[in-house]
Amino acid sequence: MKVNLKVGAAMVALCTLAGVGSAAIADEQASLPFSKAVRVGDMLYLSGELGAKPGTMALVPGGIGPETRQTMDNIKATLEANGSDMDHVVKCLVMLADINEWAAMNDVYRTYFSDGKFPARSAMGASGLALGARVEIECLATVTDAQ
């Protein structure tokens, strides 16, 4: 994980030095100390997303299935608001409070992508997800518009 974060930070720094523009994307939870998404060139880097209804800090009830669905809905909305979509997601990182819920998360996750066109992905068990979440997912995507 530390290596991936260092590589990601280095890529953002190199793009900035090379003159590729970057922009933090504002969101409704602006009081939190991170951006919902950051665009660098034609790449969109999404922060980890939880299964909370937009504009709230409350997780949807019902466990891993409903949380995964809301998480993916939130990711889809962020992508679409920033010139991308689910077909342009290239990589996801899934963090599960209980790795034994991997199959149940996959049952929902797979429905958000065209058949056979899944992004690269890593999944891991993680303790202490924000708000007591069962799942957190972060994604990288290419941008499809000329923003």
JSON list of C-alpha atoms in Angstrom, two decimals:
[
{"chain": "A", "resi": 1, "resn": "MET", "atom": "CA", "xyz": [0.00, 0.00, 0.00]},
{"chain": "A", "resi": 2, "resn": "LYS", "atom": "CA", "xyz": [2.79, 2.46, 0.90]},
{"chain": "A", "resi": 3, "resn": "VAL", "atom": "CA", "xyz": [4.48, 1.79, -2.44]},
{"chain": "A", "resi": 4, "resn": "ASN", "atom": "CA", "xyz": [1.25, 2.41, -4.39]},
{"chain": "A", "resi": 5, "resn": "LEU", "atom": "CA", "xyz": [0.66, 5.69, -2.57]},
{"chain": "A", "resi": 6, "resn": "LYS", "atom": "CA", "xyz": [4.24, 6.81, -3.25]},
{"chain": "A", "resi": 7, "resn": "VAL", "atom": "CA", "xyz": [3.94, 5.90, -6.93]},
{"chain": "A", "resi": 8, "resn": "GLY", "atom": "CA", "xyz": [0.61, 7.76, -7.21]},
{"chain": "A", "resi": 9, "resn": "ALA", "atom": "CA", "xyz": [2.01, 10.83, -5.47]},
{"chain": "A", "resi": 10, "resn": "ALA", "atom": "CA", "xyz": [5.09, 10.73, -7.69]},
{"chain": "A", "resi": 11, "resn": "MET", "atom": "CA", "xyz": [2.93, 10.52, -10.83]},
{"chain": "A", "resi": 12, "resn": "VAL", "atom": "CA", "xyz": [0.89, 13.55, -9.76]},
{"chain": "A", "resi": 13, "resn": "ALA", "atom": "CA", "xyz": [4.09, 15.47, -8.98]},
{"chain": "A", "resi": 14, "resn": "LEU", "atom": "CA", "xyz": [5.70, 14.53, -12.31]},
{"chain": "A", "resi": 15, "resn": "CYS", "atom": "CA", "xyz": [2.60, 15.50, -14.28]},
{"chain": "A", "resi": 16, "resn": "THR", "atom": "CA", "xyz": [2.53, 18.84, -12.51]},
{"chain": "A", "resi": 17, "resn": "LEU", "atom": "CA", "xyz": [6.22, 19.46, -13.22]},
{"chain": "A", "resi": 18, "resn": "ALA", "atom": "CA", "xyz": [5.70, 18.45, -16.85]},
{"chain": "A", "resi": 19, "resn": "GLY", "atom": "CA", "xyz": [3.00, 21.08, -17.19]},
{"chain": "A", "resi": 20, "resn": "VAL", "atom": "CA", "xyz": [0.04, 18.71, -17.22]},
{"chain": "A", "resi": 21, "resn": "GLY", "atom": "CA", "xyz": [-2.73, 20.53, -15.40]},
{"chain": "A", "resi": 22, "resn": "SER", "atom": "CA", "xyz": [-4.36, 19.14, -12.30]},
{"chain": "A", "resi": 23, "resn": "ALA", "atom": "CA", "xyz": [-7.53, 20.19, -10.61]},
{"chain": "A", "resi": 24, "resn": "ALA", "atom": "CA", "xyz": [-9.13, 19.21, -7.34]},
{"chain": "A", "resi": 25, "resn": "ILE", "atom": "CA", "xyz": [-12.83, 18.53, -7.71]},
{"chain": "A", "resi": 26, "resn": "ALA", "atom": "CA", "xyz": [-15.07, 20.22, -5.14]},
{"chain": "A", "resi": 27, "resn": "ASP", "atom": "CA", "xyz": [-17.83, 18.26, -3.46]},
{"chain": "A", "resi": 28, "resn": "GLU", "atom": "CA", "xyz": [-20.59, 18.62, -0.91]},
{"chain": "A", "resi": 29, "resn": "GLN", "atom": "CA", "xyz": [-18.34, 17.44, 1.94]},
{"chain": "A", "resi": 30, "resn": "ALA", "atom": "CA", "xyz": [-15.80, 20.22, 1.49]},
{"chain": "A", "resi": 31, "resn": "SER", "atom": "CA", "xyz": [-15.07, 20.36, 5.23]},
{"chain": "A", "resi": 32, "resn": "LEU", "atom": "CA", "xyz": [-13.17, 17.06, 4.97]},
{"chain": "A", "resi": 33, "resn": "PRO", "atom": "CA", "xyz": [-9.40, 17.41, 4.42]},
{"chain": "A", "resi": 34, "resn": "PHE", "atom": "CA", "xyz": [-9.31, 15.73, 1.00]},
{"chain": "A", "resi": 35, "resn": "SER", "atom": "CA", "xyz": [-10.77, 16.13, -2.48]},
{"chain": "A", "resi": 36, "resn": "LYS", "atom": "CA", "xyz": [-13.48, 13.81, -3.79]},
{"chain": "A", "resi": 37, "resn": "ALA", "atom": "CA", "xyz": [-11.53, 13.59, -7.05]},
{"chain": "A", "resi": 38, "resn": "VAL", "atom": "CA", "xyz": [-8.45, 15.13, -8.63]},
{"chain": "A", "resi": 39, "resn": "ARG", "atom": "CA", "xyz": [-7.93, 15.42, -12.36]},
{"chain": "A", "resi": 40, "resn": "VAL", "atom": "CA", "xyz": [-4.40, 15.32, -13.80]},
{"chain": "A", "resi": 41, "resn": "GLY", "atom": "CA", "xyz": [-4.34, 15.50, -17.57]},
{"chain": "A", "resi": 42, "resn": "ASP", "atom": "CA", "xyz": [-6.78, 12.91, -18.84]},
{"chain": "A", "resi": 43, "resn": "MET", "atom": "CA", "xyz": [-6.73, 10.89, -15.59]},
{"chain": "A", "resi": 44, "resn": "LEU", "atom": "CA", "xyz": [-9.25, 11.19, -12.78]},
{"chain": "A", "resi": 45, "resn": "TYR", "atom": "CA", "xyz": [-8.16, 9.99, -9.33]},
{"chain": "A", "resi": 46, "resn": "LEU", "atom": "CA", "xyz": [-11.10, 9.31, -7.00]},
{"chain": "A", "resi": 47, "resn": "SER", "atom": "CA", "xyz": [-10.75, 9.24, -3.23]},
{"chain": "A", "resi": 48, "resn": "GLY", "atom": "CA", "xyz": [-12.01, 6.20, -1.39]},
{"chain": "A", "resi": 49, "resn": "GLU", "atom": "CA", "xyz": [-15.81, 6.12, -1.46]},
{"chain": "A", "resi": 50, "resn": "LEU", "atom": "CA", "xyz": [-18.14, 4.69, 1.18]},
{"chain": "A", "resi": 51, "resn": "GLY", "atom": "CA", "xyz": [-21.74, 3.54, 1.07]},
{"chain": "A", "resi": 52, "resn": "ALA", "atom": "CA", "xyz": [-23.18, 6.79, 2.45]},
{"chain": "A", "resi": 53, "resn": "LYS", "atom": "CA", "xyz": [-26.02, 8.64, 0.74]},
{"chain": "A", "resi": 54, "resn": "PRO", "atom": "CA", "xyz": [-24.72, 11.82, -0.96]},
{"chain": "A", "resi": 55, "resn": "GLY", "atom": "CA", "xyz": [-24.66, 14.83, 1.33]},
{"chain": "A", "resi": 56, "resn": "THR", "atom": "CA", "xyz": [-24.72, 12.71, 4.49]},
{"chain": "A", "resi": 57, "resn": "MET", "atom": "CA", "xyz": [-22.22, 10.96, 6.68]},
{"chain": "A", "resi": 58, "resn": "ALA", "atom": "CA", "xyz": [-24.62, 8.05, 7.33]},
{"chain": "A", "resi": 59, "resn": "LEU", "atom": "CA", "xyz": [-24.04, 4.62, 5.82]},
{"chain": "A", "resi": 60, "resn": "VAL", "atom": "CA", "xyz": [-26.98, 2.92, 4.16]},
{"chain": "A", "resi": 61, "resn": "PRO", "atom": "CA", "xyz": [-28.37, 0.10, 6.30]},
{"chain": "A", "resi": 62, "resn": "GLY", "atom": "CA", "xyz": [-28.34, -3.57, 5.37]},
{"chain": "A", "resi": 63, "resn": "GLY", "atom": "CA", "xyz": [-24.71, -4.66, 5.32]},
{"chain": "A", "resi": 64, "resn": "ILE", "atom": "CA", "xyz": [-22.23, -5.37, 2.55]},
{"chain": "A", "resi": 65, "resn": "GLY", "atom": "CA", "xyz": [-24.67, -5.63, -0.37]},
{"chain": "A", "resi": 66, "resn": "PRO", "atom": "CA", "xyz": [-26.46, -2.30, 0.08]},
{"chain": "A", "resi": 67, "resn": "GLU", "atom": "CA", "xyz": [-23.21, -0.57, 1.12]},
{"chain": "A", "resi": 68, "resn": "THR", "atom": "CA", "xyz": [-21.43, -1.80, -2.01]},
{"chain": "A", "resi": 69, "resn": "ARG", "atom": "CA", "xyz": [-24.33, -0.69, -4.22]},
{"chain": "A", "resi": 70, "resn": "GLN", "atom": "CA", "xyz": [-24.34, 2.82, -2.68]},
{"chain": "A", "resi": 71, "resn": "THR", "atom": "CA", "xyz": [-20.54, 3.00, -2.90]},
{"chain": "A", "resi": 72, "resn": "MET", "atom": "CA", "xyz": [-20.65, 2.15, -6.60]},
{"chain": "A", "resi": 73, "resn": "ASP", "atom": "CA", "xyz": [-23.53, 4.60, -7.19]},
{"chain": "A", "resi": 74, "resn": "ASN", "atom": "CA", "xyz": [-21.41, 7.30, -5.54]},
{"chain": "A", "resi": 75, "resn": "ILE", "atom": "CA", "xyz": [-18.40, 6.42, -7.71]},
{"chain": "A", "resi": 76, "resn": "LYS", "atom": "CA", "xyz": [-20.55, 6.46, -10.85]},
{"chain": "A", "resi": 77, "resn": "ALA", "atom": "CA", "xyz": [-21.96, 9.90, -9.95]},
{"chain": "A", "resi": 78, "resn": "THR", "atom": "CA", "xyz": [-18.48, 11.34, -9.29]},
{"chain": "A", "resi": 79, "resn": "LEU", "atom": "CA", "xyz": [-17.20, 9.96, -12.59]},
{"chain": "A", "resi": 80, "resn": "GLU", "atom": "CA", "xyz": [-20.14, 11.36, -14.57]},
{"chain": "A", "resi": 81, "resn": "ALA", "atom": "CA", "xyz": [-19.88, 14.77, -12.87]},
{"chain": "A", "resi": 82, "resn": "ASN", "atom": "CA", "xyz": [-16.25, 14.94, -13.97]},
{"chain": "A", "resi": 83, "resn": "GLY", "atom": "CA", "xyz": [-16.33, 13.82, -17.59]},
{"chain": "A", "resi": 84, "resn": "SER", "atom": "CA", "xyz": [-15.95, 10.07, -17.24]},
{"chain": "A", "resi": 85, "resn": "ASP", "atom": "CA", "xyz": [-18.01, 6.93, -16.70]},
{"chain": "A", "resi": 86, "resn": "MET", "atom": "CA", "xyz": [-17.78, 3.34, -15.48]},
{"chain": "A", "resi": 87, "resn": "ASP", "atom": "CA", "xyz": [-16.51, 2.13, -18.87]},
{"chain": "A", "resi": 88, "resn": "HIS", "atom": "CA", "xyz": [-13.40, 4.30, -18.43]},
{"chain": "A", "resi": 89, "resn": "VAL", "atom": "CA", "xyz": [-12.40, 3.05, -14.96]},
{"chain": "A", "resi": 90, "resn": "VAL", "atom": "CA", "xyz": [-8.94, 1.50, -15.29]},
{"chain": "A", "resi": 91, "resn": "LYS", "atom": "CA", "xyz": [-8.15, 0.46, -11.69]},
{"chain": "A", "resi": 92, "resn": "CYS", "atom": "CA", "xyz": [-9.96, 0.02, -8.39]},
{"chain": "A", "resi": 93, "resn": "LEU", "atom": "CA", "xyz": [-8.81, -0.73, -4.86]},
{"chain": "A", "resi": 94, "resn": "VAL", "atom": "CA", "xyz": [-11.42, -2.43, -2.68]},
{"chain": "A", "resi": 95, "resn": "MET", "atom": "CA", "xyz": [-10.98, -2.42, 1.10]},
{"chain": "A", "resi": 96, "resn": "LEU", "atom": "CA", "xyz": [-13.24, -4.73, 3.10]},
{"chain": "A", "resi": 97, "resn": "ALA", "atom": "CA", "xyz": [-13.78, -4.68, 6.85]},
{"chain": "A", "resi": 98, "resn": "ASP", "atom": "CA", "xyz": [-14.23, -8.46, 6.58]},
{"chain": "A", "resi": 99, "resn": "ILE", "atom": "CA", "xyz": [-12.46, -10.19, 3.68]},
{"chain": "A", "resi": 100, "resn": "ASN", "atom": "CA", "xyz": [-15.01, -13.01, 4.03]},
{"chain": "A", "resi": 101, "resn": "GLU", "atom": "CA", "xyz": [-17.53, -10.61, 2.44]},
{"chain": "A", "resi": 102, "resn": "TRP", "atom": "CA", "xyz": [-15.47, -10.53, -0.77]},
{"chain": "A", "resi": 103, "resn": "ALA", "atom": "CA", "xyz": [-17.92, -12.73, -2.73]},
{"chain": "A", "resi": 104, "resn": "ALA", "atom": "CA", "xyz": [-20.97, -10.72, -1.62]},
{"chain": "A", "resi": 105, "resn": "MET", "atom": "CA", "xyz": [-19.22, -7.47, -2.57]},
{"chain": "A", "resi": 106, "resn": "ASN", "atom": "CA", "xyz": [-18.31, -8.97, -5.98]},
{"chain": "A", "resi": 107, "resn": "ASP", "atom": "CA", "xyz": [-21.95, -9.89, -6.65]},
{"chain": "A", "resi": 108, "resn": "VAL", "atom": "CA", "xyz": [-22.83, -6.18, -6.61]},
{"chain": "A", "resi": 109, "resn": "TYR", "atom": "CA", "xyz": [-19.54, -4.75, -7.95]},
{"chain": "A", "resi": 110, "resn": "ARG", "atom": "CA", "xyz": [-19.68, -6.78, -11.18]},
{"chain": "A", "resi": 111, "resn": "THR", "atom": "CA", "xyz": [-23.07, -5.29, -12.15]},
{"chain": "A", "resi": 112, "resn": "TYR", "atom": "CA", "xyz": [-21.51, -1.84, -12.65]},
{"chain": "A", "resi": 113, "resn": "PHE", "atom": "CA", "xyz": [-19.25, -2.88, -15.53]},
{"chain": "A", "resi": 114, "resn": "SER", "atom": "CA", "xyz": [-19.96, -4.10, -19.06]},
{"chain": "A", "resi": 115, "resn": "ASP", "atom": "CA", "xyz": [-19.64, -7.88, -19.37]},
{"chain": "A", "resi": 116, "resn": "GLY", "atom": "CA", "xyz": [-16.02, -8.92, -19.47]},
{"chain": "A", "resi": 117, "resn": "LYS", "atom": "CA", "xyz": [-14.75, -5.32, -19.30]},
{"chain": "A", "resi": 118, "resn": "PHE", "atom": "CA", "xyz": [-13.59, -5.11, -15.71]},
{"chain": "A", "resi": 119, "resn": "PRO", "atom": "CA", "xyz": [-10.86, -2.72, -14.57]},
{"chain": "A", "resi": 120, "resn": "ALA", "atom": "CA", "xyz": [-7.71, -3.95, -12.89]},
{"chain": "A", "resi": 121, "resn": "ARG", "atom": "CA", "xyz": [-8.42, -4.37, -9.19]},
{"chain": "A", "resi": 122, "resn": "SER", "atom": "CA", "xyz": [-6.90, -5.17, -5.83]},
{"chain": "A", "resi": 123, "resn": "ALA", "atom": "CA", "xyz": [-8.93, -6.18, -2.80]},
{"chain": "A", "resi": 124, "resn": "MET", "atom": "CA", "xyz": [-7.82, -6.48, 0.80]},
{"chain": "A", "resi": 125, "resn": "GLY", "atom": "CA", "xyz": [-9.11, -6.76, 4.31]},
{"chain": "A", "resi": 126, "resn": "ALA", "atom": "CA", "xyz": [-8.77, -3.55, 6.29]},
{"chain": "A", "resi": 127, "resn": "SER", "atom": "CA", "xyz": [-9.70, -2.77, 9.85]},
{"chain": "A", "resi": 128, "resn": "GLY", "atom": "CA", "xyz": [-11.09, 0.55, 10.95]},
{"chain": "A", "resi": 129, "resn": "LEU", "atom": "CA", "xyz": [-12.73, 1.84, 7.77]},
{"chain": "A", "resi": 130, "resn": "ALA", "atom": "CA", "xyz": [-14.25, 5.32, 8.20]},
{"chain": "A", "resi": 131, "resn": "LEU", "atom": "CA", "xyz": [-17.74, 5.50, 9.75]},
{"chain": "A", "resi": 132, "resn": "GLY", "atom": "CA", "xyz": [-17.57, 1.77, 10.52]},
{"chain": "A", "resi": 133, "resn": "ALA", "atom": "CA", "xyz": [-18.09, 0.96, 6.84]},
{"chain": "A", "resi": 134, "resn": "ARG", "atom": "CA", "xyz": [-18.02, -2.62, 5.51]},
{"chain": "A", "resi": 135, "resn": "VAL", "atom": "CA", "xyz": [-16.46, -1.52, 2.21]},
{"chain": "A", "resi": 136, "resn": "GLU", "atom": "CA", "xyz": [-14.45, 1.38, 0.75]},
{"chain": "A", "resi": 137, "resn": "ILE", "atom": "CA", "xyz": [-13.53, 1.60, -2.93]},
{"chain": "A", "resi": 138, "resn": "GLU", "atom": "CA", "xyz": [-11.23, 4.02, -4.71]},
{"chain": "A", "resi": 139, "resn": "CYS", "atom": "CA", "xyz": [-10.83, 4.18, -8.49]},
{"chain": "A", "resi": 140, "resn": "LEU", "atom": "CA", "xyz": [-8.74, 5.67, -11.27]},
{"chain": "A", "resi": 141, "resn": "ALA", "atom": "CA", "xyz": [-10.38, 6.52, -14.60]},
{"chain": "A", "resi": 142, "resn": "THR", "atom": "CA", "xyz": [-9.62, 8.23, -17.87]},
{"chain": "A", "resi": 143, "resn": "VAL", "atom": "CA", "xyz": [-11.61, 11.35, -18.68]},
{"chain": "A", "resi": 144, "resn": "THR", "atom": "CA", "xyz": [-13.79, 11.17, -21.78]},
{"chain": "A", "resi": 145, "resn": "ASP", "atom": "CA", "xyz": [-14.66, 14.83, -22.34]},
{"chain": "A", "resi": 146, "resn": "ALA", "atom": "CA", "xyz": [-12.62, 17.90, -23.25]},
{"chain": "A", "resi": 147, "resn": "GLN", "atom": "CA", "xyz": [-13.01, 19.73, -19.92]}
]
